[in-house]
PDB file of C-alpha atoms and ligand atoms in Angstrom:
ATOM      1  CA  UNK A  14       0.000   0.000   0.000  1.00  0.00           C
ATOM      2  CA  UNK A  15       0.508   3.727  -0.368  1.00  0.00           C
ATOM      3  CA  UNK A  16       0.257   7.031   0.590  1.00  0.00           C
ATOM      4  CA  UNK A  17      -1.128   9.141  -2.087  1.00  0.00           C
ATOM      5  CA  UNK A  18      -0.771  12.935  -2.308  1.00  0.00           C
ATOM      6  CA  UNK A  19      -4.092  15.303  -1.138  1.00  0.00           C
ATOM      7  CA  UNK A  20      -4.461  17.560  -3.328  1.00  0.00           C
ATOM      8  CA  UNK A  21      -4.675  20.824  -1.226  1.00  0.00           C
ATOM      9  CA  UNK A  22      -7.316  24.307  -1.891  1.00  0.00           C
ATOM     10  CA  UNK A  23      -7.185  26.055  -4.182  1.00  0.00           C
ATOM     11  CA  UNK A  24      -6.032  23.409  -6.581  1.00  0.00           C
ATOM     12  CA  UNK A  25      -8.080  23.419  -9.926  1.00  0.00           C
ATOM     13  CA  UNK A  26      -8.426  19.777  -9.858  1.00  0.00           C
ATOM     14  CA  UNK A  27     -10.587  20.120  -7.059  1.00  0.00           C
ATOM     15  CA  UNK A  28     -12.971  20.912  -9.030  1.00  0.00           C
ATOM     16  CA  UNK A  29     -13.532  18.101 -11.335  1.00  0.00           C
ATOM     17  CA  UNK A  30     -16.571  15.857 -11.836  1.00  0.00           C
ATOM     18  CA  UNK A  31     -16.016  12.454 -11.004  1.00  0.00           C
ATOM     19  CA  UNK A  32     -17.429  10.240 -13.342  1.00  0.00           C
ATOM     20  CA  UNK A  33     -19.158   6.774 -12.633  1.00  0.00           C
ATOM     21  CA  UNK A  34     -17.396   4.026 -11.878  1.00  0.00           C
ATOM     22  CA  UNK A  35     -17.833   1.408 -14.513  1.00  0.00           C
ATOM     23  CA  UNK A  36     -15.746  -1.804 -13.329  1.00  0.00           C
ATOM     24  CA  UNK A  37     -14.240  -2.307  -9.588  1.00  0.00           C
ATOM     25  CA  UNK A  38     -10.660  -4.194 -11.199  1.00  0.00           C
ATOM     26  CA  UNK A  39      -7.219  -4.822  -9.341  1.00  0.00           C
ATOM     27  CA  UNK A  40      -6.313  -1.192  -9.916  1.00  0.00           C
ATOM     28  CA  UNK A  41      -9.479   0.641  -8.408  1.00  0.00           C
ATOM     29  CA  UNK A  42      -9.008  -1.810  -5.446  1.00  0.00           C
ATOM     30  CA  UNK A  43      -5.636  -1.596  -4.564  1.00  0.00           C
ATOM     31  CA  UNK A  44      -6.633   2.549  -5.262  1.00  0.00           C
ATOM     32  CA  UNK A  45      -9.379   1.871  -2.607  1.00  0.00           C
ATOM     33  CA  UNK A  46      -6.563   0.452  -0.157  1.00  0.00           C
ATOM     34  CA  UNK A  47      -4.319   3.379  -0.618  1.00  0.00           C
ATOM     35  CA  UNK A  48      -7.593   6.132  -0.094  1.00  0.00           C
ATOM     36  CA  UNK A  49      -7.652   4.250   3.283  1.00  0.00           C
ATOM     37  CA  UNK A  50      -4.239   4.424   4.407  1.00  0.00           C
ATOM     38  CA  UNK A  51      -3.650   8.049   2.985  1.00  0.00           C
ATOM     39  CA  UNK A  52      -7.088   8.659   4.729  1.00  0.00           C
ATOM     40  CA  UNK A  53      -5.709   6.884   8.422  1.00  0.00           C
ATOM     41  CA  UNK A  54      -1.893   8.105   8.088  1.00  0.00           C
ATOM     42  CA  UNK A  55      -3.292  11.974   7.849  1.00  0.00           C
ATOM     43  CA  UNK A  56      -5.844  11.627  10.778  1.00  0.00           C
ATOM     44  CA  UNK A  57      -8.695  12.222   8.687  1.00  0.00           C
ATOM     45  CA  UNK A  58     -12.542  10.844   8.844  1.00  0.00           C
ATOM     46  CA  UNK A  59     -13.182  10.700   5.251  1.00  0.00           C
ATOM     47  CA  UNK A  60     -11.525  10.814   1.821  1.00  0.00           C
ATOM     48  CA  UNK A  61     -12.759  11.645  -1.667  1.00  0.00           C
ATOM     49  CA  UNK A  62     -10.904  10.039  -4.987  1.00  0.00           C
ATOM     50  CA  UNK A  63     -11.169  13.659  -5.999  1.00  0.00           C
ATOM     51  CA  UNK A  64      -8.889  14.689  -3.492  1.00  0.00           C
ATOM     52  CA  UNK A  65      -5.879  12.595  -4.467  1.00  0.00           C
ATOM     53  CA  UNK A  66      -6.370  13.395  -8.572  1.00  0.00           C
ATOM     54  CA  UNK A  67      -8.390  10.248  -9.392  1.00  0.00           C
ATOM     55  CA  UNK A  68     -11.540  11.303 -10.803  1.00  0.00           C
ATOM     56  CA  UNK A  69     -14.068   8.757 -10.454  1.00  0.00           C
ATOM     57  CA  UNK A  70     -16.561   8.152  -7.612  1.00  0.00           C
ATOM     58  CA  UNK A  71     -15.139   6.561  -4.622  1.00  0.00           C
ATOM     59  CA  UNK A  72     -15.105   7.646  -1.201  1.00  0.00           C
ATOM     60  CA  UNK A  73     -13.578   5.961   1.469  1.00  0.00           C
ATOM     61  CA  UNK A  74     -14.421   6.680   5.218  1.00  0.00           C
ATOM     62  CA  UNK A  75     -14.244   6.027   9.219  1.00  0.00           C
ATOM     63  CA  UNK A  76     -15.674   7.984  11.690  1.00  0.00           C
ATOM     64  CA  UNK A  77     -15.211   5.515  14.461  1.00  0.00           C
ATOM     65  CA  UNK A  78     -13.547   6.341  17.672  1.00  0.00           C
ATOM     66  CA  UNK A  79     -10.736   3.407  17.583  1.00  0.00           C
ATOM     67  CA  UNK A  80     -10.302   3.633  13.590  1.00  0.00           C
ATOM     68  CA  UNK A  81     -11.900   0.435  12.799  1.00  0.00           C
ATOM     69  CA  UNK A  82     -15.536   0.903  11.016  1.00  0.00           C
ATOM     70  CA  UNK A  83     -13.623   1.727   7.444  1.00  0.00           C
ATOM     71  CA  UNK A  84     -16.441   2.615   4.686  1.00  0.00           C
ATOM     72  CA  UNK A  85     -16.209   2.404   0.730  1.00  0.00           C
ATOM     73  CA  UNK A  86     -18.741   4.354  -0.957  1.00  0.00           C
ATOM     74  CA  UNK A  87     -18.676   3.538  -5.025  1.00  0.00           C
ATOM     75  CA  UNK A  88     -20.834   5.140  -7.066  1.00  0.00           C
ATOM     76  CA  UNK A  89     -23.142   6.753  -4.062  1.00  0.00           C
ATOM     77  CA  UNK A  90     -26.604   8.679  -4.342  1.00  0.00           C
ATOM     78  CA  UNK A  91     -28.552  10.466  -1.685  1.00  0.00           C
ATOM     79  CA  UNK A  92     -32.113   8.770  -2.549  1.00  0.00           C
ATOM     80  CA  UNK A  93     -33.449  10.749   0.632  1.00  0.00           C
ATOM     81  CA  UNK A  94     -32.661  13.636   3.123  1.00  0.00           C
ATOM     82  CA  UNK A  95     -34.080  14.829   6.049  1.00  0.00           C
ATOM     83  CA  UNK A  96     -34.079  17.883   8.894  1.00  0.00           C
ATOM     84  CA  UNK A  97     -30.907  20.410   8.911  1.00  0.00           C
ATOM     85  CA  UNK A  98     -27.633  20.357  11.254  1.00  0.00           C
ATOM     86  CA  UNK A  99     -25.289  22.780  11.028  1.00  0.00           C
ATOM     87  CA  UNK A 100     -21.579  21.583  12.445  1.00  0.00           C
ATOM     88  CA  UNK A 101     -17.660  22.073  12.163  1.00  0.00           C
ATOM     89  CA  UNK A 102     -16.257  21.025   9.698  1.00  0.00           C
ATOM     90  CA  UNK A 103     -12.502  20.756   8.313  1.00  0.00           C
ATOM     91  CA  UNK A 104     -11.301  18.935   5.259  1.00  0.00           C
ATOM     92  CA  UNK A 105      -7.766  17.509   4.133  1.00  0.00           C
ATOM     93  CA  UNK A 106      -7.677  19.280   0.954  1.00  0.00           C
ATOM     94  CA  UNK A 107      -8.007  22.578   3.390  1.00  0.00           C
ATOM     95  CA  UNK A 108      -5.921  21.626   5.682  1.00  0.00           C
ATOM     96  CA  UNK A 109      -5.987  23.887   9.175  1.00  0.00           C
ATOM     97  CA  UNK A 110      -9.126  25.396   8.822  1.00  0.00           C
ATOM     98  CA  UNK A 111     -12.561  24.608  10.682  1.00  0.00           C
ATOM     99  CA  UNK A 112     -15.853  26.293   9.860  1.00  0.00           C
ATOM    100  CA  UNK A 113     -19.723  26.170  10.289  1.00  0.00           C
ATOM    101  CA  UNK A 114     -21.354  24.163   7.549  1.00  0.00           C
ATOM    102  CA  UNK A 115     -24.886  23.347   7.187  1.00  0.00           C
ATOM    103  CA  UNK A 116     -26.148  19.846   5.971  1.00  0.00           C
ATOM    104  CA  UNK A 117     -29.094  17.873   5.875  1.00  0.00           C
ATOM    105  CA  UNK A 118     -29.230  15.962   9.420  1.00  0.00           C
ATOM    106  CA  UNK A 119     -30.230  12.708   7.948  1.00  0.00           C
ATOM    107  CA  UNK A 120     -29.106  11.209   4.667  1.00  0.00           C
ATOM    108  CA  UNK A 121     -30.154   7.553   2.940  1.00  0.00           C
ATOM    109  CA  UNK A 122     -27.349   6.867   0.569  1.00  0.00           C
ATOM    110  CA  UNK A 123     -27.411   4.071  -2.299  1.00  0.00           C
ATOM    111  CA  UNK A 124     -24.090   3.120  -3.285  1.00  0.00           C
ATOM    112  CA  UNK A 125     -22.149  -0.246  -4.146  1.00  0.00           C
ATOM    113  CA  UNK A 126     -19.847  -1.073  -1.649  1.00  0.00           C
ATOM    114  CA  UNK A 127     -16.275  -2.051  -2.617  1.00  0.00           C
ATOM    115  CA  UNK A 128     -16.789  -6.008  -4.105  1.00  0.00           C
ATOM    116  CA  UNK A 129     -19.405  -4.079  -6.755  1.00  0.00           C
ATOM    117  CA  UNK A 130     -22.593  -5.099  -4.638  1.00  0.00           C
ATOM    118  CA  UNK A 131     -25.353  -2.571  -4.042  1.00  0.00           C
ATOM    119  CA  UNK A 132     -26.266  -1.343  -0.820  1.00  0.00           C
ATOM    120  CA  UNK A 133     -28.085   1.118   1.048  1.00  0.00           C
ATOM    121  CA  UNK A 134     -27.265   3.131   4.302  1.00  0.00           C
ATOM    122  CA  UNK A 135     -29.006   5.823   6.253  1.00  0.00           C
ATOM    123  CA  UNK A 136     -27.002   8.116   8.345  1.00  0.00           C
ATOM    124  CA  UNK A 137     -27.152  10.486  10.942  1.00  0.00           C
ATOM    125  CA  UNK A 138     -24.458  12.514  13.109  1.00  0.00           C
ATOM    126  CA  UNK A 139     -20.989  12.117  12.100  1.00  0.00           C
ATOM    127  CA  UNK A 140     -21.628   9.604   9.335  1.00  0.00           C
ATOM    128  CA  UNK A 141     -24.126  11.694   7.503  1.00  0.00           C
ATOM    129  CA  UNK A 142     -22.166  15.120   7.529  1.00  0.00           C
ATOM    130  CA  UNK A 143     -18.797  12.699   6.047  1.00  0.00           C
ATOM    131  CA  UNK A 144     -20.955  11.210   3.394  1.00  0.00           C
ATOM    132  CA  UNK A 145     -22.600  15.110   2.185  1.00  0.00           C
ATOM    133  CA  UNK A 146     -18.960  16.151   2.518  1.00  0.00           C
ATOM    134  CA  UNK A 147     -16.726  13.500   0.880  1.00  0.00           C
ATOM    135  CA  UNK A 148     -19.671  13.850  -2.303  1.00  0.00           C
ATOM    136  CA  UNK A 149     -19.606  17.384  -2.571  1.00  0.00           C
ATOM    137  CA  UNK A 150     -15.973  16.238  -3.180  1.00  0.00           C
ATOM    138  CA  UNK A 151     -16.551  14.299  -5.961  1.00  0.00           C
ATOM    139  CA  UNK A 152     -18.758  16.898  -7.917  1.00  0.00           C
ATOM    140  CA  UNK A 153     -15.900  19.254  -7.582  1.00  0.00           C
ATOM    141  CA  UNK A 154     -17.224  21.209  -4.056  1.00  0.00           C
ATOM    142  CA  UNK A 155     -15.279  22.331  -1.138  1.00  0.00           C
ATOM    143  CA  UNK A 156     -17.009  23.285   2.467  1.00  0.00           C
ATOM    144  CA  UNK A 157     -15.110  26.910   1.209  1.00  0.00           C
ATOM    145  CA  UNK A 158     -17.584  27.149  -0.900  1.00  0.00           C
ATOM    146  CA  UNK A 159     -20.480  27.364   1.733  1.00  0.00           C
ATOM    147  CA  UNK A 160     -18.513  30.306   3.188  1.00  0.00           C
ATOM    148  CA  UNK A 161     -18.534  34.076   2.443  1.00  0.00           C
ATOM    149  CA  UNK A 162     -16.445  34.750   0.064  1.00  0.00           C
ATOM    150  CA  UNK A 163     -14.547  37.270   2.136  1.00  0.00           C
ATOM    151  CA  UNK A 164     -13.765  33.976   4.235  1.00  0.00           C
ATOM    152  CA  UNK A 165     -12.869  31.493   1.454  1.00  0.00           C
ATOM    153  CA  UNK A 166     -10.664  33.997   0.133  1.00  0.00           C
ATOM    154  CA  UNK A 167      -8.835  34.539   3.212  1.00  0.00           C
ATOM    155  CA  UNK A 168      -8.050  31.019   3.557  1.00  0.00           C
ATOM    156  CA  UNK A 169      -7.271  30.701   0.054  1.00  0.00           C
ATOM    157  CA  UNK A 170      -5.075  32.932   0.997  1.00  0.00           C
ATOM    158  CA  UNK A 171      -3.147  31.538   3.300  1.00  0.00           C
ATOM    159  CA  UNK A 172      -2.908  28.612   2.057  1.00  0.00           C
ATOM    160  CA  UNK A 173      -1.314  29.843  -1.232  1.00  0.00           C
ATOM    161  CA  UNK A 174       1.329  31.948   1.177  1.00  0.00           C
ATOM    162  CA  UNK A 175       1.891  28.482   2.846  1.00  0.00           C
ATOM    163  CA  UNK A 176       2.438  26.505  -0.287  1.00  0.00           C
ATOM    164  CA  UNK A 177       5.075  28.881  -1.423  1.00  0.00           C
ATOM    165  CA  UNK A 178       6.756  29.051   1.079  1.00  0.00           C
ATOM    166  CA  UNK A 179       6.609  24.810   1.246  1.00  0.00           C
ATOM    167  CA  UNK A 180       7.959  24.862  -2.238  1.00  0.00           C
ATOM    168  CA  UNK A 181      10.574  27.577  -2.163  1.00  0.00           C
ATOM    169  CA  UNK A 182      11.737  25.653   0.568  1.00  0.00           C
ATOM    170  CA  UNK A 183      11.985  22.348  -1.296  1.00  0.00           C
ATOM    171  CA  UNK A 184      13.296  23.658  -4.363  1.00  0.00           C
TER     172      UNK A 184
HETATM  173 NI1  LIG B  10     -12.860  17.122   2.453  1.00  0.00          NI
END
């Protein structure tokens, strides 16, 4: 397995739509492996393909206390929604940053799991807020976006100050 890179706000490639995934072979699985361990090695809950520069639609999550509830989302739909929650939220790709984001409080996702068979899940708390976050991801959305734009721009930003600064420093 692998650690992949996350791409990091205000990347361009960010932005693109994931397309379906047609066929679950060798190379989206061991893909699916490396979303998890890039996902566990950097602390986070959830990951989106999008996020490391693979454009199809796979998410990977765990929002388990003790790291050990891993979720593969291929393919996933939100066939119902309910009620409104509005929590913290950070993200990988924006790394640092932690802001109020309103979602749907319940969620009742269709999706085919990683062996290609079809399932469906309803969420609430934690789980539901990952799953409306990691598929904003794949339709080329950022929490930024729910911001002002005075606030996305300030931590745009910083972040680009901070990426300089990374780069002039590895150059
Ligand atoms: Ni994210």
């Amino acid at each position: 397995m692998s650690i992949l890179t996350i791409l990091e706000f205000p990347d361009d490639r960010l932005r693109k739509i994931a397309t379906c995934v047609e066929v679950i072979d060798a190379a989206r699985s061991t893909l699916i492996d490396d979303m998890f361990e890039t996902m566990y090695e950097s602390n986070g809950i959830g990951l989106a393909a999008t996020q490391i520069d693979f454009h199809e639609q796979i998410i990977v999550m765990d929002v388990s206390e003790d790291k050990d509830a891993p979720f593969c989302f291929v393919n996933p739909e939100i066939i119902e929604q309910e009620g409104v929650d509005v929590s913290e939220e950070g993200c990988l790709s924006v790394p640092g940053f932690f802001e109020k984001v309103e979602r749907a409080k319940k969620v009742v996702v269709s999706a085919l799991n990683r062996d290609g068979e079809a399932f469906e899940c309803s969420a609430e708390g934690m789980l539901a807020i990952c799953i409306q976050h990691e598929m904003d991801h794949l339709n080329g959305k950022l929490f930024v976006d729910y911001l002002s734009p005075l606030k996305r721009q300030r931590i745009k930003k910083k972040l680009e100050k901070i990426h300089k600064t990374y780069r002039s420093r590895n150059n």
